[in-house]
Coordinates of C-alpha atoms and ligand atoms in Angstrom, one line a residue:
X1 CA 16.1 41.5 48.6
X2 CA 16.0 38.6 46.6
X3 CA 14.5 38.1 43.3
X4 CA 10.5 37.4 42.6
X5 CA 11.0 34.7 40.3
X6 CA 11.7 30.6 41.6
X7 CA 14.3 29.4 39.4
X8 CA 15.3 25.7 39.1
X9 CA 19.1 25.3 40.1
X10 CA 21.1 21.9 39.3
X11 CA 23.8 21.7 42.2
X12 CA 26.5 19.3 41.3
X13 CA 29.7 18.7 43.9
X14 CA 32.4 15.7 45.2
X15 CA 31.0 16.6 48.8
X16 CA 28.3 17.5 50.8
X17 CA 27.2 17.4 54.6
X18 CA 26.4 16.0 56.0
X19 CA 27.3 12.9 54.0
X20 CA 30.7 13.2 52.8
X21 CA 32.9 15.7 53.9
X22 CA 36.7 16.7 53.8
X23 CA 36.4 20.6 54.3
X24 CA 34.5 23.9 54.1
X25 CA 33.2 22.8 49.9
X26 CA 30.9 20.3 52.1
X27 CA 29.9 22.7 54.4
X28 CA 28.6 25.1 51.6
X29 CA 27.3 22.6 49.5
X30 CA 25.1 21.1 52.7
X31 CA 23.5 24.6 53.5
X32 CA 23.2 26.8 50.5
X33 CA 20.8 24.7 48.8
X34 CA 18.9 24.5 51.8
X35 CA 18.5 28.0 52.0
X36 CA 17.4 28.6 48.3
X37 CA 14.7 26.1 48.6
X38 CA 13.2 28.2 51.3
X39 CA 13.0 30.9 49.0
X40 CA 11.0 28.5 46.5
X41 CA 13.5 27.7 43.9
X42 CA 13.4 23.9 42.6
X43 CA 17.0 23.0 43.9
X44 CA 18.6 19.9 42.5
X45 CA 21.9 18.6 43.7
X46 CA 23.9 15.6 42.2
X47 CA 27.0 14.0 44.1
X48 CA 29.1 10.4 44.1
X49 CA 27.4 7.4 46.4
X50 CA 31.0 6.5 48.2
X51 CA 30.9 3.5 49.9
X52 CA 31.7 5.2 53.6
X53 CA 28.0 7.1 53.1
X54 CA 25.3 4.9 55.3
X55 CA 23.2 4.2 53.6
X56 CA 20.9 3.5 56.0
X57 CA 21.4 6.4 58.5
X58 CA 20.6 8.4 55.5
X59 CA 17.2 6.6 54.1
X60 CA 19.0 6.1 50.2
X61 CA 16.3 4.8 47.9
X62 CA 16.7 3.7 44.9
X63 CA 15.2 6.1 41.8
X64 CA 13.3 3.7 39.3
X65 CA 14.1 5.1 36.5
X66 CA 17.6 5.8 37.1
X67 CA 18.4 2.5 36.7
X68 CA 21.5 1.3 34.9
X69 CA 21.9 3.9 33.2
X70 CA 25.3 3.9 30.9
X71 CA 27.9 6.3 30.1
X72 CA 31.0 5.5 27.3
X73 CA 33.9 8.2 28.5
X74 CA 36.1 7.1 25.6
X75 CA 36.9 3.6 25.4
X76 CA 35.3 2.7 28.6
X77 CA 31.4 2.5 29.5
X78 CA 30.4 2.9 33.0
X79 CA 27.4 1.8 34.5
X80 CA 25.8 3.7 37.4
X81 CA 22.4 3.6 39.0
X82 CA 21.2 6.4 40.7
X83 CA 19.7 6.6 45.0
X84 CA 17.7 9.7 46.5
X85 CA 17.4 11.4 50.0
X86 CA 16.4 14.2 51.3
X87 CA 19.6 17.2 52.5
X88 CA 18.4 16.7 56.8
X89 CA 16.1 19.6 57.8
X90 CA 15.0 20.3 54.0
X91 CA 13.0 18.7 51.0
X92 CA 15.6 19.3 48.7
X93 CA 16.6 16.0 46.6
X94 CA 20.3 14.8 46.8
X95 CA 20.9 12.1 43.8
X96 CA 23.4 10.0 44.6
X97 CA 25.3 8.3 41.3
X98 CA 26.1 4.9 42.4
X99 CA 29.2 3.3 40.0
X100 CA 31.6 1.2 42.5
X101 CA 33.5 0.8 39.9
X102 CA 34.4 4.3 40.6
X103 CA 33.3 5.6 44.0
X104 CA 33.6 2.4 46.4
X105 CA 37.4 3.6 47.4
X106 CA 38.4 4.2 51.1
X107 CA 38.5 8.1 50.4
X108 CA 36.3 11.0 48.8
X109 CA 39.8 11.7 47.0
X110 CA 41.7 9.2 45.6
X111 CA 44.9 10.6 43.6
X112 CA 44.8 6.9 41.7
X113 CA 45.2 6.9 38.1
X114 CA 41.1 7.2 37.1
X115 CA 40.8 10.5 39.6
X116 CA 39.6 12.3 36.3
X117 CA 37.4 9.6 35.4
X118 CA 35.7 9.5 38.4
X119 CA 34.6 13.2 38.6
X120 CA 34.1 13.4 34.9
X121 CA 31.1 10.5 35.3
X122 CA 29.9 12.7 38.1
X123 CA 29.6 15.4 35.6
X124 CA 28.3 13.9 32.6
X125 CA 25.9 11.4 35.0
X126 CA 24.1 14.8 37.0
X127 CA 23.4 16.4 33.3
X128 CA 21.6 12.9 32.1
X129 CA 19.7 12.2 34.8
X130 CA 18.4 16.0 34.2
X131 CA 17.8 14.6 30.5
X132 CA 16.1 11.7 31.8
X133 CA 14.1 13.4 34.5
X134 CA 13.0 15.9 31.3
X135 CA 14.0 18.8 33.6
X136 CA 16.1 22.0 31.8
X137 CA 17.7 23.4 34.9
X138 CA 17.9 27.4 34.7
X139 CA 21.0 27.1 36.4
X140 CA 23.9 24.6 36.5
X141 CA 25.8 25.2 39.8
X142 CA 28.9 23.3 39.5
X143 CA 32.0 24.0 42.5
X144 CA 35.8 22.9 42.1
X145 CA 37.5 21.4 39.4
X146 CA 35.7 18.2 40.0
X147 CA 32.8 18.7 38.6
X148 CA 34.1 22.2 36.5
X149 CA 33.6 20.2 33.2
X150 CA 30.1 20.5 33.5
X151 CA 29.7 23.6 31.2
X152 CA 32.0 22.4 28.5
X153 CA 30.2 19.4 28.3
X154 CA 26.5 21.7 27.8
X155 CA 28.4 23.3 25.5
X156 CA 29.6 20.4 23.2
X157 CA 28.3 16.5 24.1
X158 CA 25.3 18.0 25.2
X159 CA 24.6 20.8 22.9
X160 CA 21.7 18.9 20.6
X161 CA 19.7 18.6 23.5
X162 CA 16.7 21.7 23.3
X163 CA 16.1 20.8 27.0
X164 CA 19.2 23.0 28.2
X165 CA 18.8 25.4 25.3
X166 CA 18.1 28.0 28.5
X167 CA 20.5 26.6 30.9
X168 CA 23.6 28.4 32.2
X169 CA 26.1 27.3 34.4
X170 CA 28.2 28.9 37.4
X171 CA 31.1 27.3 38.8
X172 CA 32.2 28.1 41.7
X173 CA 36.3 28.3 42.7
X174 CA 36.3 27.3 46.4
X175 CA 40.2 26.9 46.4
X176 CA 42.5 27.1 43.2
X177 CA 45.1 25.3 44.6
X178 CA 43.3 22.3 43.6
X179 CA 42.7 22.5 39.9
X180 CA 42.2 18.8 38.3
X181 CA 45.7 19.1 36.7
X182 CA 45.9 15.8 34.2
X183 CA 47.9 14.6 30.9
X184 CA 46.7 15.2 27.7
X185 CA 46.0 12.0 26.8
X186 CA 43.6 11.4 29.1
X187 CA 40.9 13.9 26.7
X188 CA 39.8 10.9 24.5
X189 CA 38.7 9.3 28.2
X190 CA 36.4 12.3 28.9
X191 CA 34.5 11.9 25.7
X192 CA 36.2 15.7 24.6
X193 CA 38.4 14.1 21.5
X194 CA 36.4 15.9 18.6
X195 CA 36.5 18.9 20.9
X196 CA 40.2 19.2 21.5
X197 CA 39.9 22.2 19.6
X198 CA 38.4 24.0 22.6
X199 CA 40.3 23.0 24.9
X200 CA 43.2 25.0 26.3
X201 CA 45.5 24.4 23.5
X202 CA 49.0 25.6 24.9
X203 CA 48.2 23.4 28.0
X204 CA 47.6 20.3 25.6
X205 CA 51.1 21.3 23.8
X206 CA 52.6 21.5 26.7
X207 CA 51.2 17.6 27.7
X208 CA 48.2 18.7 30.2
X209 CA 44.9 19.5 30.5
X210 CA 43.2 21.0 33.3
X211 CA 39.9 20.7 34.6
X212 CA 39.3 24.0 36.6
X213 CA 40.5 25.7 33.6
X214 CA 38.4 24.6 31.3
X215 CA 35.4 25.3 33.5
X216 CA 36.9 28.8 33.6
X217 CA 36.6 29.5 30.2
X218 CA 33.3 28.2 29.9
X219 CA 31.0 28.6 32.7
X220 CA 28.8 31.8 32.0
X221 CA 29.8 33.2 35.2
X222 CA 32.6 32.4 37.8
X223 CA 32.4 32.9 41.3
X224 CA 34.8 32.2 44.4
X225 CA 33.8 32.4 47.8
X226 CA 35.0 36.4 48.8
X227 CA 35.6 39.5 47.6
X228 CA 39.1 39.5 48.3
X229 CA 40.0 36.0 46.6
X230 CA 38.4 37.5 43.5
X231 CA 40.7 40.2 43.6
X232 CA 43.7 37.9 44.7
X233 CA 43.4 34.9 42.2
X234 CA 43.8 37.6 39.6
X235 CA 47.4 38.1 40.7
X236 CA 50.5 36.1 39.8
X237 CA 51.1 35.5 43.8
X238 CA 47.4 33.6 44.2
X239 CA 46.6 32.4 40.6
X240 CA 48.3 29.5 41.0
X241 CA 48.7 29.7 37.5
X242 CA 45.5 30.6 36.2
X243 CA 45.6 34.4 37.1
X244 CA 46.0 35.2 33.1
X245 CA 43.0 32.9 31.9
X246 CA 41.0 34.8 35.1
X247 CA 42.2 38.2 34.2
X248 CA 40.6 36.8 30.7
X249 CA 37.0 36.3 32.1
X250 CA 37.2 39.2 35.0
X251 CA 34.5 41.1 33.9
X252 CA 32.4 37.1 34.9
X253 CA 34.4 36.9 38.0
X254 CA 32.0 37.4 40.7
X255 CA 33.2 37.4 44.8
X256 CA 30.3 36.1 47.2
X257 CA 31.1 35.5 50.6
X258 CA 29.9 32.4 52.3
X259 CA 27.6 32.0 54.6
X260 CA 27.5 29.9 58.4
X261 CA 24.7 27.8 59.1
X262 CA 23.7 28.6 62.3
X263 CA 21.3 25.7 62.5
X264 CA 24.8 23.6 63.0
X265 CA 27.1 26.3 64.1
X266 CA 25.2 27.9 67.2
X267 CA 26.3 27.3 70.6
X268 CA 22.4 28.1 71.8
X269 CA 21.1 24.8 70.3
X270 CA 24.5 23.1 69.5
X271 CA 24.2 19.1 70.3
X272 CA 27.7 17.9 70.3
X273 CA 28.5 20.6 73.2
X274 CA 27.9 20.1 77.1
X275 CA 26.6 23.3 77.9
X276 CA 24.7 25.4 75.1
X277 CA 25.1 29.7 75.9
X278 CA 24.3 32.6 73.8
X279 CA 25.5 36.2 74.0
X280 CA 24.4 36.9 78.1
X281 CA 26.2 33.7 79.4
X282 CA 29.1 33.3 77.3
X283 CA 31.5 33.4 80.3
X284 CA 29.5 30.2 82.2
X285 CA 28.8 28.7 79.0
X286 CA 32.8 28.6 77.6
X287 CA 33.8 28.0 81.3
X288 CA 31.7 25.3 81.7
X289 CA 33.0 23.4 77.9
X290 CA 36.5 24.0 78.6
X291 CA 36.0 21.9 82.1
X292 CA 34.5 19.0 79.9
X293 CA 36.9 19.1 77.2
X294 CA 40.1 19.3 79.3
X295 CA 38.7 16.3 81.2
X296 CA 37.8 14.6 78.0
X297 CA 41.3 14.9 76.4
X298 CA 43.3 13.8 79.8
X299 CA 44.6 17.9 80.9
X300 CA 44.2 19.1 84.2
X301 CA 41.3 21.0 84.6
X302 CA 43.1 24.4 85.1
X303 CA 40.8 27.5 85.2
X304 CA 43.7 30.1 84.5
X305 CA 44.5 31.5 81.2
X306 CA 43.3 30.9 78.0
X307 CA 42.5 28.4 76.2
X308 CA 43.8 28.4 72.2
X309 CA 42.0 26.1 69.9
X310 CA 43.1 25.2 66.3
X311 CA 40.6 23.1 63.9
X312 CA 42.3 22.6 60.4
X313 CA 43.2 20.5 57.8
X314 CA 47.3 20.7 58.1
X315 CA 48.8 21.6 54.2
X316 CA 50.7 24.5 53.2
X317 CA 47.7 27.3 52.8
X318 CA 46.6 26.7 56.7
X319 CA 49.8 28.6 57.6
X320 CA 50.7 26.6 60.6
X321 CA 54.1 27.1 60.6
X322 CA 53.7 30.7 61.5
X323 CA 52.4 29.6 65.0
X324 CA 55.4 27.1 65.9
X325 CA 57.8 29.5 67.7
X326 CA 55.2 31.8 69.5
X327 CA 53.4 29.3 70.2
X328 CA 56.3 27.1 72.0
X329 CA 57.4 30.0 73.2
X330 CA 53.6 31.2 74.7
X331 CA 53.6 27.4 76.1
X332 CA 56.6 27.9 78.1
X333 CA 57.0 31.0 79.6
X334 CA 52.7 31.8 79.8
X335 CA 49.4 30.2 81.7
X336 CA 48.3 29.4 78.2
X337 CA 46.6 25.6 76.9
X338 CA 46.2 24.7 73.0
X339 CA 44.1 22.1 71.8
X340 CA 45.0 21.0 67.9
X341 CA 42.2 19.1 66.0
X342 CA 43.7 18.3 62.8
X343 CA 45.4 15.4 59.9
X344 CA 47.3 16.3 56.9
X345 CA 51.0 16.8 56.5
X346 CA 53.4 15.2 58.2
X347 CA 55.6 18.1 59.6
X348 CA 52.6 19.8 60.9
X349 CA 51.4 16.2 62.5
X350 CA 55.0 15.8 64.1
X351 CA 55.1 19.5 65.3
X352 CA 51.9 19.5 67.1
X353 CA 53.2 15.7 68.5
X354 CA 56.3 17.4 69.5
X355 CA 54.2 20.3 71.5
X356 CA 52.1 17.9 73.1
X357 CA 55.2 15.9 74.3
X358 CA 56.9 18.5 75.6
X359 CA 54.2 20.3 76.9
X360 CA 52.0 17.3 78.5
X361 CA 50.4 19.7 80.8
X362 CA 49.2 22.3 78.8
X363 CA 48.8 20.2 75.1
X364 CA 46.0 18.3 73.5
X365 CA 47.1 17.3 70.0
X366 CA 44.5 15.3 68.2
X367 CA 45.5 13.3 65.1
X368 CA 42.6 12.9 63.0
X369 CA 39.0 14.0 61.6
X370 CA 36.6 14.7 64.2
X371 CA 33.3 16.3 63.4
X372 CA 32.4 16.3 67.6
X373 CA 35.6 17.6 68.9
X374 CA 35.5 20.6 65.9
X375 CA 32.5 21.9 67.5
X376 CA 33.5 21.5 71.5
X377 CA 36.8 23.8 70.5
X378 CA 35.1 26.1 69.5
X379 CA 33.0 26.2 72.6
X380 CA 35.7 25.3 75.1
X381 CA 38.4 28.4 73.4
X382 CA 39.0 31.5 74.0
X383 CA 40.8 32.3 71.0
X384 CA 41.2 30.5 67.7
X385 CA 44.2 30.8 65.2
X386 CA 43.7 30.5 61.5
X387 CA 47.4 32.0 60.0
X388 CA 46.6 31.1 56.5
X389 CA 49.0 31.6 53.8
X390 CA 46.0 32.1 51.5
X391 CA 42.5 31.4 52.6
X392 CA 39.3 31.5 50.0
X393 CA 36.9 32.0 52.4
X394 CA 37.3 30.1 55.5
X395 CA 34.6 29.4 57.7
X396 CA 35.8 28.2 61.2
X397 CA 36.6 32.1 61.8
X398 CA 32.8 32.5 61.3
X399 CA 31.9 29.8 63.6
X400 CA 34.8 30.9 66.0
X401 CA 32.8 34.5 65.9
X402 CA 29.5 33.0 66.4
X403 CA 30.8 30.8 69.8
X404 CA 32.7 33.9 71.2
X405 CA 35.9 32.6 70.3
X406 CA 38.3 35.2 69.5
X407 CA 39.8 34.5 66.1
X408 CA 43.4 35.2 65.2
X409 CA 43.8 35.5 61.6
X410 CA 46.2 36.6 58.9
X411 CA 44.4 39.2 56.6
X412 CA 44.0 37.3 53.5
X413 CA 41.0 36.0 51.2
X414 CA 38.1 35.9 53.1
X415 CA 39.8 36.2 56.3
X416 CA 40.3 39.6 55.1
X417 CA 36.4 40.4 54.3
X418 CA 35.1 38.7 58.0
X419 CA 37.4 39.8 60.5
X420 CA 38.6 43.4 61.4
X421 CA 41.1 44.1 63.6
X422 CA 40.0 45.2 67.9
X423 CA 40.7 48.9 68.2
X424 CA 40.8 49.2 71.7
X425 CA 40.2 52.7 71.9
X426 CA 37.1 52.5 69.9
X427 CA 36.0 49.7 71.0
X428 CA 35.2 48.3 67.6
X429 CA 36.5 45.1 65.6
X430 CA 36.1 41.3 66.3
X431 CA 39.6 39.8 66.3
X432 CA 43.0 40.0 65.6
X433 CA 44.2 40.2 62.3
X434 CA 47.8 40.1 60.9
X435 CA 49.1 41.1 57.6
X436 CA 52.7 39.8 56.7
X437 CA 53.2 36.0 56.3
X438 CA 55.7 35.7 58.7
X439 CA 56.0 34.5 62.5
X440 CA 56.8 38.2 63.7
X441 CA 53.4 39.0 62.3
X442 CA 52.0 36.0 64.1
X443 CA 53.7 36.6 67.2
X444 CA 52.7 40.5 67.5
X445 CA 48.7 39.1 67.1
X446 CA 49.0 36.2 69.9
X447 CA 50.7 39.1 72.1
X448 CA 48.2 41.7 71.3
X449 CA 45.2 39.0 72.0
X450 CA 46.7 38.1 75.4
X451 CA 47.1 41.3 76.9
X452 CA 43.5 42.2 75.9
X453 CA 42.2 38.6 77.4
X454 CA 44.0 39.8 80.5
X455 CA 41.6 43.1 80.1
X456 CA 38.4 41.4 80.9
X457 CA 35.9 44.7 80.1
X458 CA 38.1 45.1 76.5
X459 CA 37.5 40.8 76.0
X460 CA 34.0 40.9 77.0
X461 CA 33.2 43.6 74.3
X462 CA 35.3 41.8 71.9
X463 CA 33.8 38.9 72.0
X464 CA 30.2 40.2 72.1
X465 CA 31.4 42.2 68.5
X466 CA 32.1 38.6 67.3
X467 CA 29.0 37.3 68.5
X468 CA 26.6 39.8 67.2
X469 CA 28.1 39.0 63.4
X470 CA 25.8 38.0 60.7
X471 CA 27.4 35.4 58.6
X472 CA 23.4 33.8 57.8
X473 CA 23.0 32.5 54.3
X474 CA 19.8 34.3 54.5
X475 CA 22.5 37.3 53.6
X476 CA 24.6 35.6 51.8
X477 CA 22.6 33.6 49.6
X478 CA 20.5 36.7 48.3
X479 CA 23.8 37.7 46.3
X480 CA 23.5 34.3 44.4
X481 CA 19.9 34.6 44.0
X482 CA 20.3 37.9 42.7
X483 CA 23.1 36.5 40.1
X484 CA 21.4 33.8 39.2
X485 CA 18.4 35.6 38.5
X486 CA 20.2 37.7 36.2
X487 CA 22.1 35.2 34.4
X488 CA 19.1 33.1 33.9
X489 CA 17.2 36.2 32.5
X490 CA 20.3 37.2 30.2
X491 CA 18.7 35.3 27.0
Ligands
ADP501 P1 38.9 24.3 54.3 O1 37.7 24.0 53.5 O2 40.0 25.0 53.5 O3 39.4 23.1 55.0 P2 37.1 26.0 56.0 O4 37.4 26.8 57.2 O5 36.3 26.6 54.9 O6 38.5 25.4 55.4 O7 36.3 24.7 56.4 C1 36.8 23.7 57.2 C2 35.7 22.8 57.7 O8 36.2 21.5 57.9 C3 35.1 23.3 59.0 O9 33.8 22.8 59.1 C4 36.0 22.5 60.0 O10 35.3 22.4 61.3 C5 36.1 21.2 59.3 N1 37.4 20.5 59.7 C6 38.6 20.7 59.3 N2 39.5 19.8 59.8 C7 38.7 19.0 60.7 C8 39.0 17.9 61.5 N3 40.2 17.4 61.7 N4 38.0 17.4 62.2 C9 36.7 17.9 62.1 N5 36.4 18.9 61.3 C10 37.4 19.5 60.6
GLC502 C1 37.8 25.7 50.4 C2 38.7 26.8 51.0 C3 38.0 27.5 52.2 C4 36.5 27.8 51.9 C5 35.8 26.5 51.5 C6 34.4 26.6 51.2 O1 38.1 24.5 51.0 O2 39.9 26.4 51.4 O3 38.6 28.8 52.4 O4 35.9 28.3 53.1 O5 36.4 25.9 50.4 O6 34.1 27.5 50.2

């Protein structure tokens, strides 16, 4: 159960849906502050205005007296002025900190020479609009390495002020491959100079200073999003680095599984698909999606065999690689289709270009981002492959689960803590999971899952396992709740 108490919780992040998003940080960001509001707490949340965000679609209005409001990071001062609206379906307050100077860039992510700049603002601009609003938040939520500075800055620009005198701050690790990684000479330009001292020092000897590590050794509590990562990052093969400074702080290392929501992610009320179905007319429902999408992306509308669906940013962690010779083989010798949403790195884009060259009949390879066609897979596919070479959380295995699309997976992260392997004889599990990182591996799981598909009493209680999952942030929220209500009573 969660706590009694409402606490007041500042939420600061680079993204957040439905208003900017470039992966699964978005998708948490968009729906766990949604759920703690409905339990009463005075939720905050604090992100960039980038010039793609419409303005209009989204109602932005300008905050009086957030106006022109300036911040020196060094030698530079920034301006920034500062628009509200509402998360959709909530009444919890989204600031948005407008500074083109900064934010009005083609991308969420820039890799130009001011990316630290530009999240560093974010950071120091969320705490003084909580200054200037007069509001000590009990909690500081901060997520990535983007906006990780936010406790070292608490702890040193911001330490006069009585107003956070309570505060404590969380930051949460939603993937550590991604750590803010900058030269040293860039400190002065984050206002941190008379602070070196704190810093990291062997990383400023060595030239660097990093942003995810510094919020690592000075948020009150670190989280990442499952039990399994928490373990993992601790180890030299998934630190990335920064298992020692980890292994440091592990009693404050804290691994909370994300949550779906199923507002968005529920095939019963689901918008963007043609036919809506729950648990009793999944068969129709999936049968009637795949005919729709098939049409839609120009493949003959072939009833027979499955249907394999892949949604994914394409970089190293997604593991895609592992699927290239099963699943050419698969394509040419079996009544199997695959439909790849997906943009990213070239020899994953040319792969999937190859397959659908070669395989015109059976292929869909979609370059690109695509919030629509993300939620038809997952209604149209029978089975959905997620190999990941390491995987934080993940969350299309949750939605795959939810829309009775059996998910192949390799057991890793939270992977690991959301899917368990079909026991046939049992007649327990909810997908198909894999351990070594390797196509054998692979292969063995997209064998095992077609001969069950081809077992239509053994599917049909698979999927129903999947389906009956409760991924609700209404469970998984509680565990924050319950940590923040701890931290925030700590003194
Ligand atoms: P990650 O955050 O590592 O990308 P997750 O599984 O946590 O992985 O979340 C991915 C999110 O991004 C899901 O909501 C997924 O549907 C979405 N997504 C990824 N690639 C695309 C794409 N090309 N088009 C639409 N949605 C995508
Ligand atoms: C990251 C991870 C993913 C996780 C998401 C949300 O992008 O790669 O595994 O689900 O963040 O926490």
């Amino acid at each position: 159960m969660a706590e009694e108490r409402s606490l007041s919780i500042c939420f600061v992040a680079s993204e957040i849906a439905p208003f900017a998003k470039t992966g699964g940080l978005a998708d948490v960001a968009g729906a766990l502050p949604i759920h703690l509001a409905s339990q009463g707490h005075d939720v905050r949340m604090f992100m960039p205005l980038y010039s793609k965000i419409d303005s209009e679609k989204f109602a932005l209005t300008p905050v009086e007296f957030l106006r022109d409001i300036q911040i020196r990071l060094g030698s530079q001062v920034f301006g920034f002025s500062v628009f509200v609206t509402k998360l959709p379906g909530s009444e919890v307050d989204v600031y948005m900190i407008n500074c083109p100077s900064l934010y009005h860039r083609p991308g969420i992510y820039t890799g130009e020479w001011d990316e630290h700049l530009r999240f560093a603002l974010l950071s120091r601009a969320a705490i003084e609009c909580c200054q200037r609003m007069g509001w000590g938040p009990d909690i500081f939520h901060c997520n990535d390495w983007h906006t990780a500075l936010v406790p070292i800055y608490l702890k040193t620009v911001y330490q006069w002020d009585r107003l956070f005198a309570n505060s404590k701050s969380v930051l949460t690790i939603h993937n550590i491959a991604y750590q803010g990684l900058f030269p040293a000479d860039v400190v002065p330009n984050l206002g941190l100079e008379e602070h070196r001292h704190l810093l990291f020092q062997q990383d400023l000897e060595a030239g660097a200073v990093g942003f995810l590590k510094t919020g690592i050794l000075y948020a009150d509590v670190v989280t990442t999003v499952s039990r399994t990562y928490a373990r993992e990052i601790q180890t030299e093969a998934f630190g990335m680095g920064l298992e020692g400074v980890l292994q440091q702080r592990r009693r404050t290392v804290v691994g909370i599984v994300n949550g779906v929501d199923y507002e968005i992610w529920n095939p019963q009320t689901d918008t963007y698909i043609s036919q809506t179905y729950g648990i009793d007319d999944v068969a129709e429902g999936k049968a009637a999606n795949r005919r729709d999408l098939l049409s839609q992306l120009g493949l003959p509308n072939d009833e027979g065999g499955p249907l394999l669906g892949i949604v994914s940013r394409l970089t190293a962690q997604k593991g895609l690689e592992l699927t290239f010779e099963p699943l050419t083989q698969a394509l040419r010798y079996l009544n199997v289709r695959l439909v790849v949403l997906g943009t990213g790195e070239s020899r994953y884009e040319d792969h999937f270009h190859w397959l659908q060259q070669t395989f015109p009949q059976k292929v869909c390879y979609y370059r690109g981002y695509n919030e629509a066609l993300a939620h038809m897979i997952e209604a149209a596919a029978d089975i959905f492959l997620m190999p990941s070479r390491f995987e934080p959380c993940g969350l299309n295995q949750m939605y795959s689960l939810r829309y009775g699309t059996v998910p192949i997976v390799r057991k890793t992260g939270g992977l690991a803590d959301t899917v368990q392997l079909f026991d046939p004889a049992s007649g327990e599990g909810t997908g198909f999971v894999f351990e070594h990182f390797d196509s054998t591996g692979f292969a063995w799981a997209l064998k095992t899952a077609l001969s069950t598909y081809r077992k239509p009493e053994l599917w049909e209680r698979l999927r129903r396992n999947g389906m009956q999952e409760d991924f609700s942030w209404q469970r998984q929220g509680a565990e924050y709740e319950r940590l923040y209500a701890r931290l925030a009573s700590s003194g």
